[in-house]
Tab-separated table of C-alpha atoms in Angstrom:
chain	number	residue	atom	x	y	z
A	1	TYR	CA	-16.898	170.991	258.950
A	2	GLU	CA	-17.263	174.548	257.671
A	3	PHE	CA	-21.077	174.513	258.505
A	4	LEU	CA	-20.340	173.376	262.144
A	5	ARG	CA	-17.492	175.786	262.435
A	6	GLU	CA	-19.859	178.640	261.430
A	7	LYS	CA	-22.481	177.470	263.889
A	8	ARG	CA	-20.271	176.577	266.807
A	9	GLY	CA	-17.275	178.883	266.303
A	10	GLY	CA	-13.637	177.923	265.790
A	11	ASN	CA	-11.080	176.392	268.090
A	12	GLU	CA	-7.324	175.849	268.412
A	13	LYS	CA	-7.311	173.557	265.309
A	14	THR	CA	-9.462	175.755	263.066
A	15	GLY	CA	-6.581	177.894	261.779
A	16	GLU	CA	-4.560	174.868	260.885
A	17	ILE	CA	-7.432	173.201	259.135
A	18	GLU	CA	-8.559	176.348	257.294
A	19	GLY	CA	-4.955	176.960	256.033
A	20	ALA	CA	-4.419	173.444	254.901
A	21	GLU	CA	-4.228	172.605	251.260
A	22	ASP	CA	-6.107	169.270	251.914
A	23	LYS	CA	-8.719	170.180	254.508
A	24	ALA	CA	-10.307	166.733	254.363
A	25	ALA	CA	-7.038	165.096	255.370
A	26	MET	CA	-6.711	167.630	258.288
A	27	ILE	CA	-10.298	166.995	259.518
A	28	SER	CA	-9.504	163.288	259.315
A	29	LYS	CA	-6.224	163.764	261.310
A	30	TYR	CA	-8.023	165.431	264.181
A	31	ARG	CA	-11.227	163.367	264.092
A	32	LYS	CA	-10.516	161.708	267.430
A	33	THR	CA	-9.222	164.787	269.359
A	34	ASP	CA	-11.004	167.925	267.952
A	35	PRO	CA	-14.741	168.256	268.796
A	36	LEU	CA	-15.700	169.772	265.495
A	37	CYS	CA	-13.856	167.154	263.491
A	38	ARG	CA	-15.360	164.403	265.580
A	39	GLU	CA	-18.872	165.763	264.976
A	40	THR	CA	-18.122	166.183	261.287
A	41	PHE	CA	-17.154	162.567	261.025
A	42	GLY	CA	-20.201	161.503	262.958
A	43	ILE	CA	-22.382	163.283	260.454
A	44	TYR	CA	-20.387	161.900	257.554
A	45	ALA	CA	-20.681	158.320	258.908
A	46	LYS	CA	-24.438	158.690	259.416
A	47	TYR	CA	-25.048	159.841	255.775
A	48	TYR	CA	-22.550	157.295	254.414
A	49	GLY	CA	-24.686	154.637	256.194
A	50	ARG	CA	-27.817	155.977	254.772
A	51	CYS	CA	-26.464	155.943	251.238
A	52	ALA	CA	-25.021	152.450	251.736
A	53	LYS	CA	-28.366	151.153	253.033
A	54	ASN	CA	-30.229	152.616	250.084
A	55	PHE	CA	-27.814	151.209	247.599
A	56	VAL	CA	-28.024	147.749	249.124
A	57	LEU	CA	-31.833	147.814	249.160
A	58	GLU	CA	-32.232	149.223	245.690
A	59	THR	CA	-29.801	146.792	244.113
A	60	LEU	CA	-30.402	143.860	246.432
A	61	ALA	CA	-26.587	143.633	246.922
A	62	THR	CA	-27.086	140.986	249.572
A	63	GLY	CA	-23.731	139.381	248.715
A	64	GLY	CA	-22.036	142.391	250.135
A	65	LEU	CA	-21.332	145.982	249.637
A	66	TYR	CA	-17.711	146.656	248.603
A	67	ILE	CA	-16.583	150.312	249.119
A	68	ALA	CA	-13.584	151.679	247.341
A	69	GLY	CA	-11.876	155.000	247.612
A	70	GLY	CA	-9.318	156.929	249.465
A	71	ILE	CA	-11.484	158.423	252.172
A	72	ALA	CA	-12.998	154.985	252.922
A	73	ALA	CA	-9.664	153.214	252.921
A	74	LYS	CA	-8.014	155.793	255.216
A	75	ASN	CA	-10.955	155.848	257.640
A	76	ARG	CA	-12.236	152.286	257.893
A	77	GLU	CA	-13.585	152.879	261.430
A	78	ILE	CA	-16.415	154.932	259.902
A	79	PHE	CA	-18.050	151.665	258.813
A	80	VAL	CA	-18.195	150.147	262.291
A	81	SER	CA	-19.090	153.439	264.029
A	82	PRO	CA	-22.413	153.647	265.828
A	83	GLU	CA	-23.580	156.442	263.564
A	84	PHE	CA	-23.009	154.320	260.322
A	85	GLN	CA	-24.373	151.191	261.843
A	86	ALA	CA	-27.503	152.851	263.257
A	87	GLU	CA	-28.352	154.470	259.856
A	88	PHE	CA	-27.404	151.425	257.787
A	89	LEU	CA	-29.686	149.180	259.819
A	90	ASN	CA	-32.491	151.753	260.073
A	91	ALA	CA	-35.131	150.066	257.861
A	92	ALA	CA	-37.796	148.287	259.905
A	93	LYS	CA	-39.089	145.689	257.262
A	94	GLN	CA	-35.726	145.336	255.542
A	95	ARG	CA	-33.515	145.175	258.647
A	96	PRO	CA	-33.018	141.393	258.397
A	97	ILE	CA	-31.657	141.790	254.748
A	98	LEU	CA	-29.215	144.575	255.962
A	99	GLU	CA	-28.079	142.555	258.891
A	100	ARG	CA	-26.975	139.768	256.658
A	101	THR	CA	-25.257	142.102	254.110
A	102	PRO	CA	-21.521	142.471	254.805
A	103	VAL	CA	-20.040	145.895	254.207
A	104	ARG	CA	-16.351	145.701	253.088
A	105	VAL	CA	-13.691	148.344	252.401
A	106	ILE	CA	-11.374	147.797	249.532
A	107	ALA	CA	-7.926	148.885	250.615
A	108	ASN	CA	-6.040	148.025	247.414
A	109	TYR	CA	-5.726	151.245	245.458
A	110	ASP	CA	-4.973	149.266	242.332
A	111	VAL	CA	-8.383	147.678	242.100
A	112	SER	CA	-9.609	150.090	239.443
A	113	ILE	CA	-6.702	149.324	237.109
A	114	ILE	CA	-7.111	145.652	237.799
A	115	GLY	CA	-10.791	145.875	236.755
A	116	ALA	CA	-9.926	147.851	233.676
A	117	CYS	CA	-7.374	145.261	232.679
A	118	ASN	CA	-9.793	142.426	233.271
A	119	ALA	CA	-12.448	144.291	231.210
A	120	ALA	CA	-9.985	144.738	228.348
A	121	ILE	CA	-9.062	141.083	228.364
A	122	ASP	CA	-12.727	140.093	228.317
A	123	LEU	CA	-13.353	142.611	225.486
A	124	SER	CA	-10.494	141.218	223.435
A	125	HIS	CA	-11.880	137.718	223.709
A	126	VAL	CA	-15.327	138.821	222.543
A	127	GLN	CA	-13.865	140.758	219.621
A	128	SER	CA	-11.655	137.835	218.441
A	129	ASN	CA	-14.511	135.389	218.680
A	130	ASP	CA	-16.619	137.646	216.454
A	131	LEU	CA	-14.166	137.526	213.555
């Protein structure tokens, strides 16, 4: 956003965004109505798609890519945007793999604590069996 603002100049939302404690939340808030915020999200979606594609191809995560985190959960439309989709599928020879790989957003913020609890339970079973 700051790069685009420097290149294109500010507008009526710039002061509010610049003065905000959580600039990312403000940019997200105005992503549909403010041209700079919309363009920022388009660029963000494009590069998120590129990273997601690279991860799927490097790990062969063909069963699905599960994305967690606040930005993803609050802005799920990124993952169906034309910018994300075009970049995610931009791999000539591997496109069929990517087309079959679902991309899912985890909306449950407790997923990390659930995973940690499951790991602790698994670890306790391993340690007790070693005795």
